[in-house]
Structure formats: C-alpha cells, structure tokens
mmCIF file of C-alpha atoms in Angstrom:
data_model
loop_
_atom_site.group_PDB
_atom_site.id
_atom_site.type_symbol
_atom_site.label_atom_id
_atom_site.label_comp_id
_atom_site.label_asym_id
_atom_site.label_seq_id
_atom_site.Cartn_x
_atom_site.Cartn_y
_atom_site.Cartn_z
ATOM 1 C CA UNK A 194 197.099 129.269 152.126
ATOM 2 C CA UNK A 195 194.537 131.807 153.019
ATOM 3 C CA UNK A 196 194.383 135.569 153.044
ATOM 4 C CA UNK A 197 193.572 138.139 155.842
ATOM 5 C CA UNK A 198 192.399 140.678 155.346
ATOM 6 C CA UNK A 199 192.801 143.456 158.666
ATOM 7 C CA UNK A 200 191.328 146.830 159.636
ATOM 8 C CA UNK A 201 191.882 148.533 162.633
ATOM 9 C CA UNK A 202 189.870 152.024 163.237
ATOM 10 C CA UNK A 203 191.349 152.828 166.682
ATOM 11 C CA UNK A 204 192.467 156.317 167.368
ATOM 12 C CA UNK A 205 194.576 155.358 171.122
ATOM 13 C CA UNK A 206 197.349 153.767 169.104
ATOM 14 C CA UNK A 207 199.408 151.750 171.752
ATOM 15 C CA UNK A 208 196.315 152.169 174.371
ATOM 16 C CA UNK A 209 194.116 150.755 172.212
ATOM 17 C CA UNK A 210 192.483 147.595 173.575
ATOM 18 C CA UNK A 211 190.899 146.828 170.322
ATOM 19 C CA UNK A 212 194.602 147.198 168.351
ATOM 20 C CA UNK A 213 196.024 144.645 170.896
ATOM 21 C CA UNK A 214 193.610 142.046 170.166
ATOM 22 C CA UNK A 215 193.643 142.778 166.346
ATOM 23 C CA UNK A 216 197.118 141.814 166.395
ATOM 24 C CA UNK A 217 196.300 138.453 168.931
ATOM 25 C CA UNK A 218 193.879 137.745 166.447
ATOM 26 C CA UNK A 219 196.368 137.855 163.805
ATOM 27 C CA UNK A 220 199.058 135.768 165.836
ATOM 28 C CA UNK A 221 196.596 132.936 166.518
ATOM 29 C CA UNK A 222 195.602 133.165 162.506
ATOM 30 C CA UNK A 223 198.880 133.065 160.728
ATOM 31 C CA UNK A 224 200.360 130.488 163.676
ATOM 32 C CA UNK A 225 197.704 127.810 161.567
ATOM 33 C CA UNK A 226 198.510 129.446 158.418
ATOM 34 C CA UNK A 227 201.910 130.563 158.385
ATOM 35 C CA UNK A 228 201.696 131.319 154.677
ATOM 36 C CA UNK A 229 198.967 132.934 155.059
ATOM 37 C CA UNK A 230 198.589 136.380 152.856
ATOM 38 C CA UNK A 231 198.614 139.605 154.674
ATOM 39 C CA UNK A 232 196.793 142.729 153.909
ATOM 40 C CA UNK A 233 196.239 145.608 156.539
ATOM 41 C CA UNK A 234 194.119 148.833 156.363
ATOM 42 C CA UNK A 235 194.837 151.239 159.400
ATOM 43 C CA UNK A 236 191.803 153.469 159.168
ATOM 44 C CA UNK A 237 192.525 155.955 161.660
ATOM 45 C CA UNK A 238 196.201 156.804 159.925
ATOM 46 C CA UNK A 239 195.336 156.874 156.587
ATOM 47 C CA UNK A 240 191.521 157.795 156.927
ATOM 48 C CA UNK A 241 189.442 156.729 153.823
ATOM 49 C CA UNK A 242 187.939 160.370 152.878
ATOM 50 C CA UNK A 243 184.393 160.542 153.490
ATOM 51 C CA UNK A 244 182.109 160.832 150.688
ATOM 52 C CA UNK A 245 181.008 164.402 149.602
ATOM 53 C CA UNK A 246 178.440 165.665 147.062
ATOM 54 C CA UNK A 247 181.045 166.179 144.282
ATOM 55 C CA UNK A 248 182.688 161.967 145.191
ATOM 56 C CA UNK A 249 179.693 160.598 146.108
ATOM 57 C CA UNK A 250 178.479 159.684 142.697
ATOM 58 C CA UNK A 251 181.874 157.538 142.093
ATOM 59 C CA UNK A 252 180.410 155.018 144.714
ATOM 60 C CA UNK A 253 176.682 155.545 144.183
ATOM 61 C CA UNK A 254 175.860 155.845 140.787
ATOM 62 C CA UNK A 255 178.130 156.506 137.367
ATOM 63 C CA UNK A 256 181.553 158.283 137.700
ATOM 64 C CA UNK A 257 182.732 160.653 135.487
ATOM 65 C CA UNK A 258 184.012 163.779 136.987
ATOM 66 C CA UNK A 259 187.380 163.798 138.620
ATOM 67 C CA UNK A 260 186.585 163.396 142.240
ATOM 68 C CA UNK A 261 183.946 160.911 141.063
ATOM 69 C CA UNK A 262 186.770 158.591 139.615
ATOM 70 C CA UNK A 263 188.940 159.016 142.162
ATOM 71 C CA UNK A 264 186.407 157.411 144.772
ATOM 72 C CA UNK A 265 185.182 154.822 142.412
ATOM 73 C CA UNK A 266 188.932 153.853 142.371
ATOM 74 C CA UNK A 267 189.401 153.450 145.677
ATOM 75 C CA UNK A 268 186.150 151.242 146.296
ATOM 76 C CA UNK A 269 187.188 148.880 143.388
ATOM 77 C CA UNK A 270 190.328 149.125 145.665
ATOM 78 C CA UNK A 271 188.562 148.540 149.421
ATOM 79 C CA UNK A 272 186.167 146.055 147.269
ATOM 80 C CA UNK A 273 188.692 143.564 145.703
ATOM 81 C CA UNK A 274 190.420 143.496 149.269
ATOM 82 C CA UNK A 275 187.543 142.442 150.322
ATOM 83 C CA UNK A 276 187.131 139.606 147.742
ATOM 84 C CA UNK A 277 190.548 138.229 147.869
ATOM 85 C CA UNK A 278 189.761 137.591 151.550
ATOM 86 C CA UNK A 279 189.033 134.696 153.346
ATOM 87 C CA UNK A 280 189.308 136.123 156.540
ATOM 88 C CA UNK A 281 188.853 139.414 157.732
ATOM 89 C CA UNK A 282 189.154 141.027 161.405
ATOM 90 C CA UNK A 283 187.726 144.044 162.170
ATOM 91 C CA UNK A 284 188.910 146.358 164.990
ATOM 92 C CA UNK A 285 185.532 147.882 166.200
ATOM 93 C CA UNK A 286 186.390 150.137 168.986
ATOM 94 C CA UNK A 287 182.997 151.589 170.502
ATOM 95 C CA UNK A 288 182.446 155.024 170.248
ATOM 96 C CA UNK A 289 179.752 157.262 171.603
ATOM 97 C CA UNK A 290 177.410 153.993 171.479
ATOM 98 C CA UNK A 291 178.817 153.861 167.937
ATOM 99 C CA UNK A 292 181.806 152.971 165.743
ATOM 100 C CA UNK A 293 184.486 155.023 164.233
ATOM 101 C CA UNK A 294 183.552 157.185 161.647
ATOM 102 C CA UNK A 295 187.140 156.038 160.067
ATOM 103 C CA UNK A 296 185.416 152.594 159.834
ATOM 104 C CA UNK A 297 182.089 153.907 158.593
ATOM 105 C CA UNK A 298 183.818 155.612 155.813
ATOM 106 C CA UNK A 299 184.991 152.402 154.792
ATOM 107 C CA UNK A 300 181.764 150.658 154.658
ATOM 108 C CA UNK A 301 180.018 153.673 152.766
ATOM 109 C CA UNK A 302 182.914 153.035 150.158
ATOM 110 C CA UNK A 303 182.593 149.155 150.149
ATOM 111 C CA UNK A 304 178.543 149.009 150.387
ATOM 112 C CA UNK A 305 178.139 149.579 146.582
ATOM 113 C CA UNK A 306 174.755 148.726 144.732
ATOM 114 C CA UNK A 307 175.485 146.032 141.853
ATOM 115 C CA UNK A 308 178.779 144.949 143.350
ATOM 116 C CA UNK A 309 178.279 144.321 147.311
ATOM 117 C CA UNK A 310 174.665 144.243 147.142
ATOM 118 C CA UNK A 311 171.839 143.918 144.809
ATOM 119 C CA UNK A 312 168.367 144.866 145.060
ATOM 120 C CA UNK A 313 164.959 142.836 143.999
ATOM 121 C CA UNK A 314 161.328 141.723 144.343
ATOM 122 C CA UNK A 315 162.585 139.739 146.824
ATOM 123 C CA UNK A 316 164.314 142.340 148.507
ATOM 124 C CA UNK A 317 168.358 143.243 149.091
ATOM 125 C CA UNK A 318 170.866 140.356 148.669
ATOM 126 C CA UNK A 319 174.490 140.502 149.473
ATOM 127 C CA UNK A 320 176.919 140.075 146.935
ATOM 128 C CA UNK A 321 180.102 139.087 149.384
ATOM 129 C CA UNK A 322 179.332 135.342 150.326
ATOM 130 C CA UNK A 323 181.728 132.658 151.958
ATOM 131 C CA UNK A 324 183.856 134.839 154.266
ATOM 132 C CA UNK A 325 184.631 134.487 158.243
ATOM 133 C CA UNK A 326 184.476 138.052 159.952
ATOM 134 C CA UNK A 327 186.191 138.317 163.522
ATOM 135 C CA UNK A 328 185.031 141.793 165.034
ATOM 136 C CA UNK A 329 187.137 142.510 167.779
ATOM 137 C CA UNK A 330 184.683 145.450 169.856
ATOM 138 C CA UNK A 331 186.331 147.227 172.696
ATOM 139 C CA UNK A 332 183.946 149.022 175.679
ATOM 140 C CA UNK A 333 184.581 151.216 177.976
ATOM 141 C CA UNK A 334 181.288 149.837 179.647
ATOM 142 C CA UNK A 335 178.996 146.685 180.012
ATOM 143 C CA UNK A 336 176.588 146.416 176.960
ATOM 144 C CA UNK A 337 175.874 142.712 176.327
ATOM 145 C CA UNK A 338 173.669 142.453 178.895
ATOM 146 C CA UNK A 339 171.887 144.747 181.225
ATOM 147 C CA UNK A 340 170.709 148.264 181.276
ATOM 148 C CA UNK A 341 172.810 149.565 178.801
ATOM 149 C CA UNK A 342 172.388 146.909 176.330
ATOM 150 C CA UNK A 343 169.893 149.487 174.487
ATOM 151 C CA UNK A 344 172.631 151.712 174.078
ATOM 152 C CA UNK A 345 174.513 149.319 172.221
ATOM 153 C CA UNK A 346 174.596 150.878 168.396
ATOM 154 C CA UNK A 347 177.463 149.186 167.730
ATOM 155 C CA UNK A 348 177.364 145.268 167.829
ATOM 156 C CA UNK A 349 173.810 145.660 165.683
ATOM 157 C CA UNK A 350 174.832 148.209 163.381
ATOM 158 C CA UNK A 351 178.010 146.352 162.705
ATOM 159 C CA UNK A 352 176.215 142.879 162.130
ATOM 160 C CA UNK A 353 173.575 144.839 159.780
ATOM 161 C CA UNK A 354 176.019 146.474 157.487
ATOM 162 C CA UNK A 355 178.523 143.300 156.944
ATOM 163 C CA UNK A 356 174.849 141.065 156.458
ATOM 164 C CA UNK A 357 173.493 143.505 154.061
ATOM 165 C CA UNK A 358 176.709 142.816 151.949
ATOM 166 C CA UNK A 359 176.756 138.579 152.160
ATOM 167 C CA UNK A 360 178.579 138.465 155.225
ATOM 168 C CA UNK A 361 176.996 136.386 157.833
ATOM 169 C CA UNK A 362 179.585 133.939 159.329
ATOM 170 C CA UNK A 363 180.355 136.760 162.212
ATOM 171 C CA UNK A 364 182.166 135.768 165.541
ATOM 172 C CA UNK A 365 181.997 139.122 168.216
ATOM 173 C CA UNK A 366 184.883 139.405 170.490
ATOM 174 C CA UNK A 367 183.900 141.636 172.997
ATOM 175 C CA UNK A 368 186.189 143.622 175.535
ATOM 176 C CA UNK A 369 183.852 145.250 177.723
ATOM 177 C CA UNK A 370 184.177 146.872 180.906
ATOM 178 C CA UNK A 371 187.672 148.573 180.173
ATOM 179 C CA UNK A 372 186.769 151.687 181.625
ATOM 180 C CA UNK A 373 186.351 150.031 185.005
ATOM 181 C CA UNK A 374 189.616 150.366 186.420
ATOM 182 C CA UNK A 375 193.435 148.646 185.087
ATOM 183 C CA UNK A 376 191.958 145.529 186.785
ATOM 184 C CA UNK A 377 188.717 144.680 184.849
ATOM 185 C CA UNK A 378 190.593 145.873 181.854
ATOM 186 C CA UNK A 379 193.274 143.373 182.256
ATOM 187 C CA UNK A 380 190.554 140.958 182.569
ATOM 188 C CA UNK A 381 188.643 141.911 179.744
ATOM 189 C CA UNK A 382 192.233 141.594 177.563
ATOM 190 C CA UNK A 383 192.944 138.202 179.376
ATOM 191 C CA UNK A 384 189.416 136.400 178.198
ATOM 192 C CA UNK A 385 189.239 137.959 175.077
ATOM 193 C CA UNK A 386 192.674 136.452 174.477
ATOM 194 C CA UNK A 387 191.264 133.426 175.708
ATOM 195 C CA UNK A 388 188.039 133.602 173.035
ATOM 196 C CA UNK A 389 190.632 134.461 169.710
ATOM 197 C CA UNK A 390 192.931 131.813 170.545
ATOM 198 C CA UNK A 391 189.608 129.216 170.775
ATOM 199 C CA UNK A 392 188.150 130.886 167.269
ATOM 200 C CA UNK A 393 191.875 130.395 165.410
ATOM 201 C CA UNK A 394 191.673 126.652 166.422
#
C-alpha cells in the first residue's frame, strides 16, 4: 500500500486541463493500488500564505514570534506530507511562462535548510530521496520544442526546485497547445491520457 500525495494549483476549476489530468493520474494510480493512501492539497482554494518579513523566519531560520510559529507549523505540516509520500503528482498549470504563485508558495514553505536540503563543501544536497514525482504541465502554447522553448520557465524551474530537495525520479506530462482551438485541446487531453495511463503501469 502506497501513499499519494496530490497538489493541484489551478485557478479554472472545472476548465482546468491540468485538474482533469490530476485526477486521470490519480485513477490510473489507485486502480494498481486500490488501498492506496490519499492526501490532497488544493492550492488555489486554500492558498498557502506567502511568506512575509514578520513569517519568514518560521521557515528560514529560528521561530519564535507568533507569526514565526505559525509558518514553521505549517511547513513541518507541507514537509511530513511530503515524507509520508511515495508518490506525488503535481498539477503545474503554466502561467505567464511560469507556475502558480499558489504552488510557489508551497515550495518556499517546503524548501527548508536542514530539513529538505543541506548545504556543504561539496555543495547543496537534497534531503527528500526515493520519491516518484508526476508533474502534470498544462500550455496554452507549444514550448517543448521550437521557438518558444526559451520561454519555457516552467518545466526547468519546476525540475530545479524538486532536484534541489532529493527529488529526481521526475516524469513531465505535458498538455501543450490548448490554446489552439477545442480541437488540439482535445488532443492534447487525449495523449496525455494516453502517457498517465502508460506511467501508472
């Protein structure tokens, strides 16, 4: 029996491309693993506050006021999530070239020096080992390949921030072109569907 752990940062709610495969993802998953464990973080309707100059020090260095507590708490929260996983699929909508700021939040509460990471002679190591990631990115456009693949500040930033942290068995799912027209949308849904349902077996 594994657990799942899944985070979806779309704001489109039933238009969301990226929240439709989420939940594929998670059919395919718990059709192997039927007892598979559960646990689901909806970033865009209960946002993770972003960090301020009177929280930041809960996450960043010792905690002691009350806003300071209160954001260490919810990182050992986010964090142990995190741990108890075996799986976990991301919902990476593209935005401006970028991700979510709902789903940055959560990274600049999980990305925490002497728990996620550590820091050496030899340089940063990641402190979040033996973990499959499933990042299901939605585009509007074509960024793989081509021209605009120079625009693309998602796919890298994304693979930086969950290496930095130990996590480096990553599978992209991309959805691209959905801004072309109800056709190459469809299409994009279809082989996506096609790529989960080949990662789950």
């Amino acid at each position: 029996m594994s657990n799942i752990l899944v985070l979806n940062s779309s704001l489109s709610g039933e238009a969301s491309v990226s929240r439709l495969l989420v939940a594929d993802a998670v059919t395919e998953l718990t059709q192997r693993d039927p007892g598979a464990t559960l646990v689901f973080r909806d970033l865009a309707v209960a946002a993770i506050p972003h960090l301020t100059p009177e929280s930041v020090a809960g996450v960043r260095a010792q905690a002691t006021t009350p806003a300071e507590l209160a954001s260490r708490a919810l990182s050992d929260e986010l964090i142990a999530e995190l741990r108890a996983a075996d799986t976990i699929v991301i919902g990476a909508p593209m935005y401006n070239f970028s991700i979510p700021s709902t789903l940055r939040t959560w990274f600049d509460h999980v990305l925490r020096p002497g728990v996620t990471f550590s820091y050496s002679e030899a340089g940063p190591k990641g402190l979040i080992e033996g973990k499959r990631v499933i990042v299901v990115e939605s585009r509007g456009g074509l960024y793989s390949e081509g021209p605009a693949q120079a625009a693309d500040f998602q796919e890298p930033y994304l693979r930086q921030l969950l290496g930095f942290i130990g996590l480096t068995d990553v599978t992209f799912v991309r959805a691209e072109k959905i801004g072309y027209g109800p056709d190459a949308r469809d299409q994009a849904v279809a082989d996506s569907r096609a790529e989960l349902a080949r990662l789950a077996a």
